[in-house]
Amino acid sequence: MGAQEERSGDRQRFDVADAAPLLLDARGVVTSWTRGAERLLGRPASEVVGTGVAGLLVPTDAARVPELAQRCLHDDGWAGLLTARRGDGGQVPVMARVTPAVEPGGADRWLVLLSDLRGAPGWDMSRTVLETMLTRSPVGIAVVDTELRFVWSNPALTRFGGGPPGQRLGRRLAEVQPGVDVDGIEAQMRRVLATGEPVIGYEHVGRLRSAPHRETAHVLSFTRLEDERGCPTGVYYTVVDVTERHRARQRLALLDRAGERIGRTLDIEGTAQELSDVAVPDFADLVTVDLLEWVLRGAEPVPVPPGEPAAPVLRRAGQRSVDPDCAPGTAPGSGDDGDGDGDGVSDDGCGDVVEAASVEVGTEVGYLDGSPPLHTLASGRAWRRERLDPAATEWASRAPGGRAATFRELGLHSAMVVPIRARGVTLGVTTFFRRGRQDPFDAGDLHLAGDLVSRAAVCVDNARRYTRERNAALALQRSLLPRRLPEQDAVEVTACYRPADELTGLGGDWYDLIPLSGARVALVVGEVPGHGIDASAAMGRLRTAVRTLAALDLPPDEVLAHLDDLVGTAAQQEGVRPDPAGDSYGDSMRAVGSGCVYVVYDPVDGRCAMAAAGHPAPAVVRPDGGVGFVELPQGPPLGAGGPPFESVELTLAAGSTLVLHTDGLLADGEGEDGGAGRERLRAALERTTGSFDSRCGAVIDALIPAHPHDDVALLMARTRLLGADQVADWELASDPAIVAVARKAAARQLTAWDLEELAFTTELVVSELVTNAMRHAAGPIRLRLIRDRALICEVSDGGATAPHLRHPRTTDEGGRGLLLVSQFTQRWGTRFSPEGKVIWAEQSLSGPPD
């Protein structure tokens, strides 16, 4: 058999027939030298025969000759790699095979075969070595022919299913591994056969015949086999089990998804649902999240008195199932840990079985004492059951008359209950179920569930804390803004408030309606710079100050002047200043620069007075639908200092609509000027239709984006006029005898209004107020009665001093007039006008005030 080369790429294989033979005696002396050895080493026989073999080797290998001789004697031969010296001084790597040769004379002789390994990839191994390597390899190895039928496989492949090698011969993969994704694997084999390019690292995940209840992962590599002519003869492939690595990668991917998807919002139930969504279906087939009720309310843990049993109320906060017909529940039984495995988890059989029905999100979940959820909640330790009792029923209190399904009917076979703990406090429990297609939960799954839930627990607790703080801030906001506007007949009102900070719902804008004397009302809209709780607190102080000043019945410009002094003085006394970054400290500093518009409307004659402090002027929608803007002088912002405030007066027809708003309504976030904002507002007011209550929200929706850049407050007031039959007035002469005339006139008017029951009180009030005007004031005296929600009696004169309530002694002859008025009426007071003053008193027409 001559020398031959078998090419596969750059690889070469050397056959035994290529070897050059020579003979050695027992002392290692060359006794026979062939032409092949002469060609290989470049040395003639005359030079070599009779010399020791060590002279043919490089020094390092020559030193090994005694050791190799002993091994030859002991093992009856030797094979290995050596480096020989050529006659021309060069070196050549050779594969040496030493075998014993016995001559007829009985002298020991050794046959040495030398193969040239120059350009060879490595050892020229024997069939025995190769077979040992293949049969004892832990890697599954197989060879299939061009029809993809098994022609050889090693014993290690048996671990992957399909039987021993003998049962595979002549069969295809689909016949020995039914149910496996054969099409994908055979497609790779055909690709290798067609192209000759090997496929390395093809991953297959599925269930094998040898482990039908366990998902396994394998990495396969495919190489084409060829004959001497390069034609494909089959495919050689290897199989490595990487299930643990696959599961570890799945767990890391699950935790990575959990980090991305859980806690994206600060909503408690939303976070609980995100936990359920992440775990299904990759980790579990059914997940329920139950939180304690106080957690959902954003409250703090409720301490339980010593000695009293805790009665926790759990509510379903999130759930997800791969099968909508599978009733959500938890795991049955008692959870005492007695397995001694040190993990704090009970692995023994189920305890007491309780029933559970499907529970909707947001409803209370009832569990019996000793059930795993309550045990986990109380102990803070996880509970796991690798195999559930198929005959046991699932478990939350079932509906009356309903039947609880068994775990067999639901297809559930394994369960875990993991506590939701954050910062040392248990917030609830999460329950994981698996169905028939999944592996049972093992200890590794429990650790993964613990990591998953612990991440979600921090997010749930953050959402709880945020909810608590937000509820407190909103309670403050609600206490500062009017819950409902007071009832009155001067205007029909609707209002809308939209904060820029959607998370907290807090801002510095406000609106208000304040009833005044004489059936009049004050309309107020204002704003404090900034957002959040600081701006809300500053707004609350300003709103309180405005209501206090409004009670003095001052003109709008005087109200703003007093408010300006209050803001500036408070900021100066607190000694606060804005820092270089633009932040400010203290509510008073927040109030500096605030804007406000104050409007007083009188429904008797339709007159309207208003003034503004660094605030947009109101718009007016006329009864015919036309829109205009009041030419209102702009005063400086509150606390900023500047020229005095100015008021303007105008008369509004009945059915006109005053539109008071903050500057956030005019801004679109793109830097447009006030004129463009006014035009947008004009267009929105002209095209807004529908009920009056809905118009306010429609205007804001038309002008403000979904996420406004500034807080917006809008107050719309449609004016009314009192009828002529609701007002009666008389000019009175400065004559003491006119008091009786005034009493009689008032009595006649009450009779006309069917208010005879108030005649005595009204006559007393008229008598006292008219008498005081005659005694202590000058100028014309006027009596006016107004029938609105209250009976209002007004006496005006030209005096500039306000009367004072006195508490006379029993011996005093006078001073009891205003005291009687204060006792017989609901409220009374004085307001000033350019002509003098008005003393007024009100009697309720709807009974005593609340």
PDB file of N, CA and C in Angstrom, residues 517-597:
ATOM      1  N   SER A 517     -72.041  91.525  50.780  1.00  0.00           N
ATOM      2  CA  SER A 517     -73.300  92.124  51.203  1.00  0.00           C
ATOM      3  C   SER A 517     -74.055  92.674  49.999  1.00  0.00           C
ATOM      4  N   GLY A 518     -75.358  92.881  50.173  1.00  0.00           N
ATOM      5  CA  GLY A 518     -76.175  93.453  49.109  1.00  0.00           C
ATOM      6  C   GLY A 518     -76.357  92.532  47.936  1.00  0.00           C
ATOM      7  N   ALA A 519     -76.292  91.189  48.114  1.00  0.00           N
ATOM      8  CA  ALA A 519     -76.465  90.170  47.072  1.00  0.00           C
ATOM      9  C   ALA A 519     -75.319  90.179  46.069  1.00  0.00           C
ATOM     10  N   ARG A 520     -74.253  90.925  46.354  1.00  0.00           N
ATOM     11  CA  ARG A 520     -73.116  90.962  45.452  1.00  0.00           C
ATOM     12  C   ARG A 520     -72.197  89.750  45.690  1.00  0.00           C
ATOM     13  N   VAL A 521     -71.290  89.501  44.722  1.00  0.00           N
ATOM     14  CA  VAL A 521     -70.309  88.424  44.852  1.00  0.00           C
ATOM     15  C   VAL A 521     -68.954  88.950  44.400  1.00  0.00           C
ATOM     16  N   ALA A 522     -67.912  88.385  44.974  1.00  0.00           N
ATOM     17  CA  ALA A 522     -66.542  88.637  44.535  1.00  0.00           C
ATOM     18  C   ALA A 522     -66.024  87.384  43.828  1.00  0.00           C
ATOM     19  N   LEU A 523     -65.455  87.565  42.650  1.00  0.00           N
ATOM     20  CA  LEU A 523     -64.856  86.477  41.877  1.00  0.00           C
ATOM     21  C   LEU A 523     -63.346  86.679  41.891  1.00  0.00           C
ATOM     22  N   VAL A 524     -62.618  85.622  42.238  1.00  0.00           N
ATOM     23  CA  VAL A 524     -61.168  85.722  42.391  1.00  0.00           C
ATOM     24  C   VAL A 524     -60.496  84.574  41.645  1.00  0.00           C
ATOM     25  N   VAL A 525     -59.443  84.912  40.912  1.00  0.00           N
ATOM     26  CA  VAL A 525     -58.552  83.912  40.325  1.00  0.00           C
ATOM     27  C   VAL A 525     -57.130  84.415  40.535  1.00  0.00           C
ATOM     28  N   GLY A 526     -56.247  83.532  41.010  1.00  0.00           N
ATOM     29  CA  GLY A 526     -54.869  83.929  41.250  1.00  0.00           C
ATOM     30  C   GLY A 526     -53.909  82.783  41.053  1.00  0.00           C
ATOM     31  N   GLU A 527     -52.622  83.102  41.096  1.00  0.00           N
ATOM     32  CA  GLU A 527     -51.597  82.073  40.929  1.00  0.00           C
ATOM     33  C   GLU A 527     -50.337  82.466  41.674  1.00  0.00           C
ATOM     34  N   VAL A 528     -49.682  81.447  42.208  1.00  0.00           N
ATOM     35  CA  VAL A 528     -48.414  81.593  42.909  1.00  0.00           C
ATOM     36  C   VAL A 528     -47.331  80.977  42.030  1.00  0.00           C
ATOM     37  N   PRO A 529     -46.166  81.608  41.893  1.00  0.00           N
ATOM     38  CA  PRO A 529     -45.104  81.007  41.074  1.00  0.00           C
ATOM     39  C   PRO A 529     -44.706  79.622  41.595  1.00  0.00           C
ATOM     40  N   GLY A 530     -44.394  78.743  40.668  1.00  0.00           N
ATOM     41  CA  GLY A 530     -43.922  77.402  41.050  1.00  0.00           C
ATOM     42  C   GLY A 530     -45.040  76.389  41.114  1.00  0.00           C
ATOM     43  N   HIS A 531     -44.628  75.169  41.477  1.00  0.00           N
ATOM     44  CA  HIS A 531     -45.559  74.050  41.573  1.00  0.00           C
ATOM     45  C   HIS A 531     -45.272  73.292  42.861  1.00  0.00           C
ATOM     46  N   GLY A 532     -46.108  72.327  43.140  1.00  0.00           N
ATOM     47  CA  GLY A 532     -45.855  71.445  44.270  1.00  0.00           C
ATOM     48  C   GLY A 532     -46.427  71.972  45.564  1.00  0.00           C
ATOM     49  N   ILE A 533     -46.016  71.320  46.641  1.00  0.00           N
ATOM     50  CA  ILE A 533     -46.631  71.574  47.932  1.00  0.00           C
ATOM     51  C   ILE A 533     -46.278  72.959  48.468  1.00  0.00           C
ATOM     52  N   ASP A 534     -45.069  73.461  48.174  1.00  0.00           N
ATOM     53  CA  ASP A 534     -44.715  74.798  48.644  1.00  0.00           C
ATOM     54  C   ASP A 534     -45.615  75.852  48.008  1.00  0.00           C
ATOM     55  N   ALA A 535     -45.838  75.720  46.696  1.00  0.00           N
ATOM     56  CA  ALA A 535     -46.715  76.668  46.019  1.00  0.00           C
ATOM     57  C   ALA A 535     -48.143  76.549  46.540  1.00  0.00           C
ATOM     58  N   SER A 536     -48.586  75.330  46.847  1.00  0.00           N
ATOM     59  CA  SER A 536     -49.937  75.149  47.378  1.00  0.00           C
ATOM     60  C   SER A 536     -50.086  75.812  48.741  1.00  0.00           C
ATOM     61  N   ALA A 537     -49.067  75.668  49.582  1.00  0.00           N
ATOM     62  CA  ALA A 537     -49.138  76.291  50.902  1.00  0.00           C
ATOM     63  C   ALA A 537     -49.187  77.816  50.777  1.00  0.00           C
ATOM     64  N   ALA A 538     -48.366  78.383  49.889  1.00  0.00           N
ATOM     65  CA  ALA A 538     -48.395  79.826  49.681  1.00  0.00           C
ATOM     66  C   ALA A 538     -49.742  80.261  49.123  1.00  0.00           C
ATOM     67  N   MET A 539     -50.279  79.454  48.214  1.00  0.00           N
ATOM     68  CA  MET A 539     -51.598  79.770  47.667  1.00  0.00           C
ATOM     69  C   MET A 539     -52.663  79.772  48.750  1.00  0.00           C
ATOM     70  N   GLY A 540     -52.574  78.823  49.691  1.00  0.00           N
ATOM     71  CA  GLY A 540     -53.556  78.772  50.773  1.00  0.00           C
ATOM     72  C   GLY A 540     -53.518  80.022  51.636  1.00  0.00           C
ATOM     73  N   ARG A 541     -52.316  80.532  51.886  1.00  0.00           N
ATOM     74  CA  ARG A 541     -52.207  81.755  52.682  1.00  0.00           C
ATOM     75  C   ARG A 541     -52.800  82.935  51.935  1.00  0.00           C
ATOM     76  N   LEU A 542     -52.543  83.045  50.639  1.00  0.00           N
ATOM     77  CA  LEU A 542     -53.104  84.146  49.870  1.00  0.00           C
ATOM     78  C   LEU A 542     -54.626  84.057  49.790  1.00  0.00           C
ATOM     79  N   ARG A 543     -55.138  82.847  49.562  1.00  0.00           N
ATOM     80  CA  ARG A 543     -56.596  82.705  49.463  1.00  0.00           C
ATOM     81  C   ARG A 543     -57.265  83.102  50.769  1.00  0.00           C
ATOM     82  N   THR A 544     -56.681  82.699  51.892  1.00  0.00           N
ATOM     83  CA  THR A 544     -57.244  83.080  53.185  1.00  0.00           C
ATOM     84  C   THR A 544     -57.205  84.597  53.372  1.00  0.00           C
ATOM     85  N   ALA A 545     -56.101  85.213  52.966  1.00  0.00           N
ATOM     86  CA  ALA A 545     -55.999  86.663  53.089  1.00  0.00           C
ATOM     87  C   ALA A 545     -57.029  87.367  52.217  1.00  0.00           C
ATOM     88  N   VAL A 546     -57.255  86.878  50.998  1.00  0.00           N
ATOM     89  CA  VAL A 546     -58.242  87.497  50.113  1.00  0.00           C
ATOM     90  C   VAL A 546     -59.639  87.392  50.714  1.00  0.00           C
ATOM     91  N   ARG A 547     -59.987  86.251  51.262  1.00  0.00           N
ATOM     92  CA  ARG A 547     -61.325  86.101  51.859  1.00  0.00           C
ATOM     93  C   ARG A 547     -61.474  87.027  53.068  1.00  0.00           C
ATOM     94  N   THR A 548     -60.404  87.185  53.832  1.00  0.00           N
ATOM     95  CA  THR A 548     -60.472  88.090  54.982  1.00  0.00           C
ATOM     96  C   THR A 548     -60.664  89.533  54.538  1.00  0.00           C
ATOM     97  N   LEU A 549     -59.916  89.946  53.519  1.00  0.00           N
ATOM     98  CA  LEU A 549     -60.050  91.313  53.016  1.00  0.00           C
ATOM     99  C   LEU A 549     -61.394  91.527  52.339  1.00  0.00           C
ATOM    100  N   ALA A 550     -61.907  90.485  51.682  1.00  0.00           N
ATOM    101  CA  ALA A 550     -63.204  90.634  51.028  1.00  0.00           C
ATOM    102  C   ALA A 550     -64.306  90.906  52.042  1.00  0.00           C
ATOM    103  N   ALA A 551     -64.167  90.363  53.255  1.00  0.00           N
ATOM    104  CA  ALA A 551     -65.188  90.594  54.276  1.00  0.00           C
ATOM    105  C   ALA A 551     -65.273  92.049  54.686  1.00  0.00           C
ATOM    106  N   LEU A 552     -64.263  92.833  54.380  1.00  0.00           N
ATOM    107  CA  LEU A 552     -64.290  94.262  54.707  1.00  0.00           C
ATOM    108  C   LEU A 552     -65.070  95.070  53.689  1.00  0.00           C
ATOM    109  N   ASP A 553     -65.525  94.435  52.609  1.00  0.00           N
ATOM    110  CA  ASP A 553     -66.309  95.112  51.571  1.00  0.00           C
ATOM    111  C   ASP A 553     -65.561  96.297  50.978  1.00  0.00           C
ATOM    112  N   LEU A 554     -64.271  96.076  50.676  1.00  0.00           N
ATOM    113  CA  LEU A 554     -63.459  97.130  50.087  1.00  0.00           C
ATOM    114  C   LEU A 554     -63.530  97.066  48.567  1.00  0.00           C
ATOM    115  N   PRO A 555     -63.263  98.151  47.886  1.00  0.00           N
ATOM    116  CA  PRO A 555     -63.183  98.117  46.424  1.00  0.00           C
ATOM    117  C   PRO A 555     -62.034  97.214  45.978  1.00  0.00           C
ATOM    118  N   PRO A 556     -62.081  96.704  44.737  1.00  0.00           N
ATOM    119  CA  PRO A 556     -61.054  95.763  44.272  1.00  0.00           C
ATOM    120  C   PRO A 556     -59.632  96.297  44.362  1.00  0.00           C
ATOM    121  N   ASP A 557     -59.430  97.608  44.014  1.00  0.00           N
ATOM    122  CA  ASP A 557     -58.069  98.113  44.057  1.00  0.00           C
ATOM    123  C   ASP A 557     -57.537  98.182  45.479  1.00  0.00           C
ATOM    124  N   GLU A 558     -58.406  98.460  46.462  1.00  0.00           N
ATOM    125  CA  GLU A 558     -57.971  98.494  47.853  1.00  0.00           C
ATOM    126  C   GLU A 558     -57.698  97.089  48.387  1.00  0.00           C
ATOM    127  N   VAL A 559     -58.490  96.130  47.957  1.00  0.00           N
ATOM    128  CA  VAL A 559     -58.226  94.747  48.366  1.00  0.00           C
ATOM    129  C   VAL A 559     -56.841  94.318  47.905  1.00  0.00           C
ATOM    130  N   LEU A 560     -56.499  94.615  46.643  1.00  0.00           N
ATOM    131  CA  LEU A 560     -55.189  94.216  46.136  1.00  0.00           C
ATOM    132  C   LEU A 560     -54.068  95.000  46.804  1.00  0.00           C
ATOM    133  N   ALA A 561     -54.325  96.270  47.136  1.00  0.00           N
ATOM    134  CA  ALA A 561     -53.300  97.057  47.817  1.00  0.00           C
ATOM    135  C   ALA A 561     -52.984  96.462  49.187  1.00  0.00           C
ATOM    136  N   HIS A 562     -54.043  96.105  49.943  1.00  0.00           N
ATOM    137  CA  HIS A 562     -53.810  95.469  51.241  1.00  0.00           C
ATOM    138  C   HIS A 562     -53.104  94.119  51.078  1.00  0.00           C
ATOM    139  N   LEU A 563     -53.491  93.373  50.072  1.00  0.00           N
ATOM    140  CA  LEU A 563     -52.870  92.057  49.833  1.00  0.00           C
ATOM    141  C   LEU A 563     -51.402  92.225  49.465  1.00  0.00           C
ATOM    142  N   ASP A 564     -51.090  93.238  48.665  1.00  0.00           N
ATOM    143  CA  ASP A 564     -49.711  93.514  48.287  1.00  0.00           C
ATOM    144  C   ASP A 564     -48.866  93.863  49.515  1.00  0.00           C
ATOM    145  N   ASP A 565     -49.418  94.709  50.392  1.00  0.00           N
ATOM    146  CA  ASP A 565     -48.700  95.053  51.619  1.00  0.00           C
ATOM    147  C   ASP A 565     -48.480  93.820  52.491  1.00  0.00           C
ATOM    148  N   LEU A 566     -49.491  92.953  52.568  1.00  0.00           N
ATOM    149  CA  LEU A 566     -49.390  91.752  53.397  1.00  0.00           C
ATOM    150  C   LEU A 566     -48.276  90.838  52.898  1.00  0.00           C
ATOM    151  N   VAL A 567     -48.209  90.624  51.581  1.00  0.00           N
ATOM    152  CA  VAL A 567     -47.186  89.735  51.013  1.00  0.00           C
ATOM    153  C   VAL A 567     -45.801  90.324  51.211  1.00  0.00           C
ATOM    154  N   GLY A 568     -45.637  91.626  50.916  1.00  0.00           N
ATOM    155  CA  GLY A 568     -44.330  92.241  51.057  1.00  0.00           C
ATOM    156  C   GLY A 568     -43.853  92.293  52.490  1.00  0.00           C
ATOM    157  N   THR A 569     -44.764  92.615  53.409  1.00  0.00           N
ATOM    158  CA  THR A 569     -44.376  92.698  54.818  1.00  0.00           C
ATOM    159  C   THR A 569     -44.008  91.329  55.371  1.00  0.00           C
ATOM    160  N   ALA A 570     -44.796  90.310  55.032  1.00  0.00           N
ATOM    161  CA  ALA A 570     -44.518  88.958  55.533  1.00  0.00           C
ATOM    162  C   ALA A 570     -43.172  88.456  55.028  1.00  0.00           C
ATOM    163  N   ALA A 571     -42.865  88.704  53.756  1.00  0.00           N
ATOM    164  CA  ALA A 571     -41.579  88.257  53.209  1.00  0.00           C
ATOM    165  C   ALA A 571     -40.423  88.996  53.877  1.00  0.00           C
ATOM    166  N   GLN A 572     -40.624  90.279  54.154  1.00  0.00           N
ATOM    167  CA  GLN A 572     -39.567  91.054  54.792  1.00  0.00           C
ATOM    168  C   GLN A 572     -39.338  90.611  56.228  1.00  0.00           C
ATOM    169  N   GLN A 573     -40.442  90.338  56.946  1.00  0.00           N
ATOM    170  CA  GLN A 573     -40.309  89.916  58.342  1.00  0.00           C
ATOM    171  C   GLN A 573     -39.662  88.542  58.454  1.00  0.00           C
ATOM    172  N   GLU A 574     -39.954  87.644  57.514  1.00  0.00           N
ATOM    173  CA  GLU A 574     -39.354  86.303  57.560  1.00  0.00           C
ATOM    174  C   GLU A 574     -37.903  86.333  57.103  1.00  0.00           C
ATOM    175  N   GLY A 575     -37.502  87.418  56.428  1.00  0.00           N
ATOM    176  CA  GLY A 575     -36.103  87.561  56.031  1.00  0.00           C
ATOM    177  C   GLY A 575     -35.658  86.539  55.023  1.00  0.00           C
ATOM    178  N   VAL A 576     -36.562  86.029  54.173  1.00  0.00           N
ATOM    179  CA  VAL A 576     -36.192  85.016  53.185  1.00  0.00           C
ATOM    180  C   VAL A 576     -35.818  85.691  51.892  1.00  0.00           C
ATOM    181  N   ARG A 577     -34.880  85.055  51.186  1.00  0.00           N
ATOM    182  CA  ARG A 577     -34.434  85.544  49.891  1.00  0.00           C
ATOM    183  C   ARG A 577     -34.261  84.360  48.949  1.00  0.00           C
ATOM    184  N   PRO A 578     -34.494  84.555  47.683  1.00  0.00           N
ATOM    185  CA  PRO A 578     -34.247  83.455  46.740  1.00  0.00           C
ATOM    186  C   PRO A 578     -32.766  83.145  46.639  1.00  0.00           C
ATOM    187  N   ASP A 579     -32.439  81.875  46.484  1.00  0.00           N
ATOM    188  CA  ASP A 579     -31.036  81.510  46.361  1.00  0.00           C
ATOM    189  C   ASP A 579     -30.582  81.686  44.915  1.00  0.00           C
ATOM    190  N   PRO A 580     -29.256  81.584  44.647  1.00  0.00           N
ATOM    191  CA  PRO A 580     -28.774  81.826  43.279  1.00  0.00           C
ATOM    192  C   PRO A 580     -29.363  80.885  42.249  1.00  0.00           C
ATOM    193  N   ALA A 581     -29.753  79.690  42.686  1.00  0.00           N
ATOM    194  CA  ALA A 581     -30.302  78.728  41.721  1.00  0.00           C
ATOM    195  C   ALA A 581     -31.741  79.031  41.371  1.00  0.00           C
ATOM    196  N   GLY A 582     -32.349  79.991  42.039  1.00  0.00           N
ATOM    197  CA  GLY A 582     -33.714  80.334  41.717  1.00  0.00           C
ATOM    198  C   GLY A 582     -34.730  79.731  42.650  1.00  0.00           C
ATOM    199  N   ASP A 583     -34.307  78.864  43.561  1.00  0.00           N
ATOM    200  CA  ASP A 583     -35.232  78.296  44.525  1.00  0.00           C
ATOM    201  C   ASP A 583     -35.507  79.314  45.616  1.00  0.00           C
ATOM    202  N   SER A 584     -36.619  79.134  46.312  1.00  0.00           N
ATOM    203  CA  SER A 584     -36.966  80.061  47.370  1.00  0.00           C
ATOM    204  C   SER A 584     -37.366  79.285  48.599  1.00  0.00           C
ATOM    205  N   TYR A 585     -37.389  79.972  49.711  1.00  0.00           N
ATOM    206  CA  TYR A 585     -37.654  79.323  50.977  1.00  0.00           C
ATOM    207  C   TYR A 585     -38.779  80.071  51.675  1.00  0.00           C
ATOM    208  N   GLY A 586     -39.757  79.349  52.174  1.00  0.00           N
ATOM    209  CA  GLY A 586     -40.837  79.961  52.925  1.00  0.00           C
ATOM    210  C   GLY A 586     -42.012  80.292  52.022  1.00  0.00           C
ATOM    211  N   ASP A 587     -43.224  80.152  52.571  1.00  0.00           N
ATOM    212  CA  ASP A 587     -44.422  80.444  51.805  1.00  0.00           C
ATOM    213  C   ASP A 587     -44.497  81.907  51.406  1.00  0.00           C
ATOM    214  N   SER A 588     -44.013  82.803  52.284  1.00  0.00           N
ATOM    215  CA  SER A 588     -44.092  84.226  51.971  1.00  0.00           C
ATOM    216  C   SER A 588     -43.236  84.557  50.751  1.00  0.00           C
ATOM    217  N   MET A 589     -42.044  83.951  50.678  1.00  0.00           N
ATOM    218  CA  MET A 589     -41.209  84.203  49.512  1.00  0.00           C
ATOM    219  C   MET A 589     -41.849  83.616  48.273  1.00  0.00           C
ATOM    220  N   ARG A 590     -42.517  82.478  48.404  1.00  0.00           N
ATOM    221  CA  ARG A 590     -43.225  81.901  47.274  1.00  0.00           C
ATOM    222  C   ARG A 590     -44.316  82.852  46.784  1.00  0.00           C
ATOM    223  N   ALA A 591     -44.980  83.569  47.718  1.00  0.00           N
ATOM    224  CA  ALA A 591     -46.079  84.446  47.347  1.00  0.00           C
ATOM    225  C   ALA A 591     -45.607  85.691  46.636  1.00  0.00           C
ATOM    226  N   VAL A 592     -44.358  86.098  46.831  1.00  0.00           N
ATOM    227  CA  VAL A 592     -43.844  87.278  46.142  1.00  0.00           C
ATOM    228  C   VAL A 592     -43.854  87.017  44.639  1.00  0.00           C
ATOM    229  N   GLY A 593     -44.445  87.928  43.887  1.00  0.00           N
ATOM    230  CA  GLY A 593     -44.555  87.750  42.444  1.00  0.00           C
ATOM    231  C   GLY A 593     -45.832  87.077  42.019  1.00  0.00           C
ATOM    232  N   SER A 594     -46.735  86.806  42.962  1.00  0.00           N
ATOM    233  CA  SER A 594     -48.005  86.161  42.630  1.00  0.00           C
ATOM    234  C   SER A 594     -48.894  87.126  41.863  1.00  0.00           C
ATOM    235  N   GLY A 595     -49.821  86.563  41.104  1.00  0.00           N
ATOM    236  CA  GLY A 595     -50.793  87.355  40.369  1.00  0.00           C
ATOM    237  C   GLY A 595     -52.191  87.102  40.883  1.00  0.00           C
ATOM    238  N   CYS A 596     -53.074  88.087  40.697  1.00  0.00           N
ATOM    239  CA  CYS A 596     -54.446  87.939  41.192  1.00  0.00           C
ATOM    240  C   CYS A 596     -55.341  88.930  40.449  1.00  0.00           C
ATOM    241  N   VAL A 597     -56.534  88.518  40.137  1.00  0.00           N
ATOM    242  CA  VAL A 597     -57.555  89.419  39.609  1.00  0.00           C
ATOM    243  C   VAL A 597     -58.774  89.294  40.528  1.00  0.00           C
TER     244      VAL A 597
END
